[in-house]
PDB file of C-alpha atoms in Angstrom:
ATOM      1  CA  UNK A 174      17.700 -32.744 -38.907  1.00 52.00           C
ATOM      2  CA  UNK A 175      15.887 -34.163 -35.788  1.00 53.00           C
ATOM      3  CA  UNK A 176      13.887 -31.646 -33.468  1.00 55.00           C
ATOM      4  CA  UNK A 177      13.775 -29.236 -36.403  1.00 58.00           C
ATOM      5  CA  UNK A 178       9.799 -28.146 -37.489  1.00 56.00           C
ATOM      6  CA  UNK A 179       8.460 -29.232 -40.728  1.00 55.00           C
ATOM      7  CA  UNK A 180       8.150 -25.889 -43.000  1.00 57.00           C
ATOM      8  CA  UNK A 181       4.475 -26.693 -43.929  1.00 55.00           C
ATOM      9  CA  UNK A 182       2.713 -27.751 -40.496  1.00 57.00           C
ATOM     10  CA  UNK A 183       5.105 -26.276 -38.210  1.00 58.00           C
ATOM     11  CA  UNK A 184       5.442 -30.075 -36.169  1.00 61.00           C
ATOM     12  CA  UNK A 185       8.627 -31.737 -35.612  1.00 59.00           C
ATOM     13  CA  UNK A 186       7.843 -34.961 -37.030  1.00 59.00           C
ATOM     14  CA  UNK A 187       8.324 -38.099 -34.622  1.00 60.00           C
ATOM     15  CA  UNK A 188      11.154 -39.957 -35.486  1.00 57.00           C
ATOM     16  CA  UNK A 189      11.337 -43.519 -37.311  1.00 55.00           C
ATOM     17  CA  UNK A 190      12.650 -46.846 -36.863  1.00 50.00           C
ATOM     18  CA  UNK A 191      13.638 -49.635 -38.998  1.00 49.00           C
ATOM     19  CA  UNK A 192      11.539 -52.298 -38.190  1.00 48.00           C
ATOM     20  CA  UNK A 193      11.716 -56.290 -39.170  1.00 50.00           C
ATOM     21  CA  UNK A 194       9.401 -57.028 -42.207  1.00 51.00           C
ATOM     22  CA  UNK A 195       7.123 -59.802 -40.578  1.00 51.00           C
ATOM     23  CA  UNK A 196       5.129 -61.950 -42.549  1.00 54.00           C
ATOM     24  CA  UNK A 197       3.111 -60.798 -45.263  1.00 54.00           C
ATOM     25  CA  UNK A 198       5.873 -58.353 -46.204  1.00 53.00           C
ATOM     26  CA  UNK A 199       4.296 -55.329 -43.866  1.00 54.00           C
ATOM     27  CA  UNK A 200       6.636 -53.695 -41.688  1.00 53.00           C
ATOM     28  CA  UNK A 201       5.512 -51.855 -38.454  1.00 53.00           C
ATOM     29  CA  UNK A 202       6.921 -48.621 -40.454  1.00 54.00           C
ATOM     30  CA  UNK A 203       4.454 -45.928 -40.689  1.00 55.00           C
ATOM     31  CA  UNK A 204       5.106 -43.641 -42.946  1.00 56.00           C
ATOM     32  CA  UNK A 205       1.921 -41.681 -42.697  1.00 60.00           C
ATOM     33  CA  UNK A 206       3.157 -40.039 -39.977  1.00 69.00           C
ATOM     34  CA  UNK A 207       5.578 -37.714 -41.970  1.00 77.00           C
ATOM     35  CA  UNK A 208       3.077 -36.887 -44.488  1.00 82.00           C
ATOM     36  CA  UNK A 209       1.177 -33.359 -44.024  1.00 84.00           C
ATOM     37  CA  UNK A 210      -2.189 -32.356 -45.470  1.00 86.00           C
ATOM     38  CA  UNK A 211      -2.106 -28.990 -46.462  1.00 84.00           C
ATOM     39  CA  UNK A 212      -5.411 -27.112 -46.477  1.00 85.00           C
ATOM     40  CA  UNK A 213      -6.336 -23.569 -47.811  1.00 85.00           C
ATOM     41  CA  UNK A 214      -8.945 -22.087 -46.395  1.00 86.00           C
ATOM     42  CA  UNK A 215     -10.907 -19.385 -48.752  1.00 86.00           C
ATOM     43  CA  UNK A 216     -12.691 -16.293 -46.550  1.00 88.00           C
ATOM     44  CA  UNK A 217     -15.573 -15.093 -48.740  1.00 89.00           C
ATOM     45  CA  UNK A 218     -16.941 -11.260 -48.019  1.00 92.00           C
ATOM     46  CA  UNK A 219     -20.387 -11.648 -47.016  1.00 93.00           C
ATOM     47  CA  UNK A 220     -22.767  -9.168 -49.005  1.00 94.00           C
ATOM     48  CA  UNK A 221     -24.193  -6.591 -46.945  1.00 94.00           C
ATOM     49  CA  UNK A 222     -28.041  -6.869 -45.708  1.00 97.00           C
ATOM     50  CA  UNK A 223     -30.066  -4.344 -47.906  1.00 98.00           C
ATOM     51  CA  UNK A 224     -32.977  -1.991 -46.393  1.00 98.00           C
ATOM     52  CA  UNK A 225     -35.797  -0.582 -47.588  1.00 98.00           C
ATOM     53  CA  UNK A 226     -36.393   2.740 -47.388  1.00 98.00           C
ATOM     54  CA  UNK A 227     -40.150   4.054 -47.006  1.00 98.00           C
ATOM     55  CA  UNK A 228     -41.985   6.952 -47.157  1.00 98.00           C
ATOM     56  CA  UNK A 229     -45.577   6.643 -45.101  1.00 98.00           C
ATOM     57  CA  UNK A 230     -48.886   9.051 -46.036  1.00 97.00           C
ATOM     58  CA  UNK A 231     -50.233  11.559 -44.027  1.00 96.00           C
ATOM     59  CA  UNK A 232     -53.154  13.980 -44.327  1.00 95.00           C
ATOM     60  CA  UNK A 233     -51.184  16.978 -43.679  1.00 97.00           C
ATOM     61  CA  UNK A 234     -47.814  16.774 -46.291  1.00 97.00           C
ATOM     62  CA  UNK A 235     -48.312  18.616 -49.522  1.00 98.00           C
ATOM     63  CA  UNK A 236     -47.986  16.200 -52.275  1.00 97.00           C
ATOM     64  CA  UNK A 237     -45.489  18.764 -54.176  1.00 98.00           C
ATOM     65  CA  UNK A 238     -43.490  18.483 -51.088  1.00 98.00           C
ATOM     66  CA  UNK A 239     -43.544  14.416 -51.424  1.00 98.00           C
ATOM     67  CA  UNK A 240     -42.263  15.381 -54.829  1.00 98.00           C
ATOM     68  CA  UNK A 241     -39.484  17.181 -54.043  1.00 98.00           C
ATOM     69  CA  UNK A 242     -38.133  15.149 -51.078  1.00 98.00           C
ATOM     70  CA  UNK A 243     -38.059  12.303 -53.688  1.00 98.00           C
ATOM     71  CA  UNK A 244     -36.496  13.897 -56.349  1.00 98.00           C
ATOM     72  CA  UNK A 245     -33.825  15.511 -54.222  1.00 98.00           C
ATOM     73  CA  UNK A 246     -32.599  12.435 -51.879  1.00 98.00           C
ATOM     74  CA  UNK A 247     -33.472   9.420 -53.973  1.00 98.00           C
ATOM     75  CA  UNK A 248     -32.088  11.074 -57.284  1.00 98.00           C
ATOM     76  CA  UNK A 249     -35.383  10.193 -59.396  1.00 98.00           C
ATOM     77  CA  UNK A 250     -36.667  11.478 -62.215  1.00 98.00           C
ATOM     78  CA  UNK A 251     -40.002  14.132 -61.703  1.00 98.00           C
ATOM     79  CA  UNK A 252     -42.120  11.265 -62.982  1.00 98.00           C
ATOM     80  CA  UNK A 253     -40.553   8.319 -61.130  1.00 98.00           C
ATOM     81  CA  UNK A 254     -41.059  10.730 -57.988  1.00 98.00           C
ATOM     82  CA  UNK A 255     -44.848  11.665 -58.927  1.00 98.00           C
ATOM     83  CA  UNK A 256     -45.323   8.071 -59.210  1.00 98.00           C
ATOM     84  CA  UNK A 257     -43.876   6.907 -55.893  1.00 98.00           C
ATOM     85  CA  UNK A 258     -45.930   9.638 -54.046  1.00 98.00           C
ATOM     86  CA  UNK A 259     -49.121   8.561 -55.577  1.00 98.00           C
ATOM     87  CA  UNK A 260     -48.253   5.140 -54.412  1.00 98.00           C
ATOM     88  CA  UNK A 261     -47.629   6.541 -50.885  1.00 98.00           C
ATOM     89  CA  UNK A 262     -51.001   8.645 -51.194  1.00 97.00           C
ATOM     90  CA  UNK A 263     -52.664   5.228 -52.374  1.00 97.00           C
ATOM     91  CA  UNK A 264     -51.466   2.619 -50.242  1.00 98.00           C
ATOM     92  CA  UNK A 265     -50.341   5.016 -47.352  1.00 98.00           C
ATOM     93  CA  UNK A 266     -46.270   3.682 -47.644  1.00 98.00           C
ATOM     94  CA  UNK A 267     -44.146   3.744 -50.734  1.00 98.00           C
ATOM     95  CA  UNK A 268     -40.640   2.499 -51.304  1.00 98.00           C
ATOM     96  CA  UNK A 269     -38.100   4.776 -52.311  1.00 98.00           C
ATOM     97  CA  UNK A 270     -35.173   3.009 -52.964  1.00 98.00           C
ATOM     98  CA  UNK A 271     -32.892   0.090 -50.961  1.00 98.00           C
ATOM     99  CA  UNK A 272     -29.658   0.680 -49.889  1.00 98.00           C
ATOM    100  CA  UNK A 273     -27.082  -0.568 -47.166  1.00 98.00           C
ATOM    101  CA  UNK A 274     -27.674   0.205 -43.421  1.00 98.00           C
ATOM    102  CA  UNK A 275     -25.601   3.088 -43.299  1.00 97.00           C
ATOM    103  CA  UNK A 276     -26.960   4.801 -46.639  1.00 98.00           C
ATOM    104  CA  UNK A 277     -30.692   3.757 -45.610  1.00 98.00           C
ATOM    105  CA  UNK A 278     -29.743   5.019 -42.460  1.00 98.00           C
ATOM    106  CA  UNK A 279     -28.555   8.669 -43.844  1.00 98.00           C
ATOM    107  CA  UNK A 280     -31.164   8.870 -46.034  1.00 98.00           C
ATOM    108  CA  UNK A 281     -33.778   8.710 -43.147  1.00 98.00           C
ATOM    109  CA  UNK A 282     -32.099  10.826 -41.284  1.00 98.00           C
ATOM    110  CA  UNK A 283     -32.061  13.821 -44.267  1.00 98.00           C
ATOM    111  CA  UNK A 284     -35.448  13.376 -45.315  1.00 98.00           C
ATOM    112  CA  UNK A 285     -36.957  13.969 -41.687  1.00 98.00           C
ATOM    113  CA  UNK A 286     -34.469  17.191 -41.161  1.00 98.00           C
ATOM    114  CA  UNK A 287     -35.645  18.399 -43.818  1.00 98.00           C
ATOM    115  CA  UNK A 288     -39.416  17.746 -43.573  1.00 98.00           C
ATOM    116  CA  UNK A 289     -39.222  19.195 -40.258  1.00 98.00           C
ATOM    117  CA  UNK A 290     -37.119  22.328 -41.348  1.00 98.00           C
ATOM    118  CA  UNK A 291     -40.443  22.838 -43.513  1.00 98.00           C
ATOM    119  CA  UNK A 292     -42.902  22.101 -41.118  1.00 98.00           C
ATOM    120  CA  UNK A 293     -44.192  18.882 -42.430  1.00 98.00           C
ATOM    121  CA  UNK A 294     -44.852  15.900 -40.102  1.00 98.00           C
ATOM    122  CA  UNK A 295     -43.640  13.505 -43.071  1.00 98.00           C
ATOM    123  CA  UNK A 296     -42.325  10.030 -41.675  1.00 98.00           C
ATOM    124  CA  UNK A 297     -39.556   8.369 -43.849  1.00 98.00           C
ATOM    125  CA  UNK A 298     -38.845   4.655 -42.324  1.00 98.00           C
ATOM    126  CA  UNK A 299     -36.387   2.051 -43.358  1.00 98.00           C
ATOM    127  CA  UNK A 300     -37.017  -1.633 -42.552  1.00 98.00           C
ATOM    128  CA  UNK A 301     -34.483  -4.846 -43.443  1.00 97.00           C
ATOM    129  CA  UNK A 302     -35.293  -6.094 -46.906  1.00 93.00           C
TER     130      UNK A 302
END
C-alpha cells in the first residue's frame, strides 16, 4: 500500500522502479532501501555510589559511649563495636560501616542527635567510598 508506514521503523518506504538490466546483469534497483535494521537497545541500572561512614576521636567522648553508639546504629556485635572504637581511639577515625547516600546520610544524622542529646561533642562523618 503506497504512503502507508513500515510497522518496524515507522518510514514510508520510497517507492521502486523497474529498471533495464544493463550490462553485467546489475540493474539500477536498490533494494536496500526497503530493508530495516532493527536495533534493541538494553538500559542497565547503574549501582549506586557507596559511602563510608566514620566515626573521628576526641578527648572528651567516653569510650562506653563510642560503644554504645556503635552497637545501636551500626547493628554490631559488643566486640565488633569495642574493636572499631579502639581503632577510632588509635588512629583518631574508624569506619563503621558503608552504605548508600541516603542510609550514610541517616546514619550521620542519628548518631550526632544522639551524641548531642548526651552531651558528647562526638563527630560521625561520611565520605564517598
Amino acid at each position: 500500500m503506497p504512503g502507508t508506514a513500515h510497522a518496524v521503523t515507522g518510514r514510508v518506504p520510497a517507492p521502486t522502479t523497474a529498471m533495464a538490466t544493463g550490462p553485467g546483469g546489475t540493474g539500477g534497483n536498490d533494494d536496500r532501501s526497503n530493508t530495516a535494521i532493527i536495533t534493541r537497545t538494553r538500559t542497565r541500572t547503574k549501582r549506586p555510589s557507596l559511602y563510608r561512614v566514620l566515626l573521628l576521636n576526641d578527648d572528651y567522648t567516653p569510650m562506653e559511649f563510642v560503644v554504645l553508639v556503635v552497637e545501636r546504629f551500626f547493628n554490631k556485635s559488643h566486640e565488633d563495636a569495642y574493636q572499631i572504637m579502639m581503632h577510632v581511639h588509635q588512629n583518631g577515625v574508624g569506619e563503621c560501616g558503608v552504605f548508600t547516600y541516603e542510609v550514610a546520610e541517616t546514619k550521620v544524622t542519628q548518631v550526632m542527635d544522639f551524641a548531642r542529646k548526651h552531651q558528647h561533642p562526638l563527630q560521625c562523618v561520611m565520605e564517598k567510598k
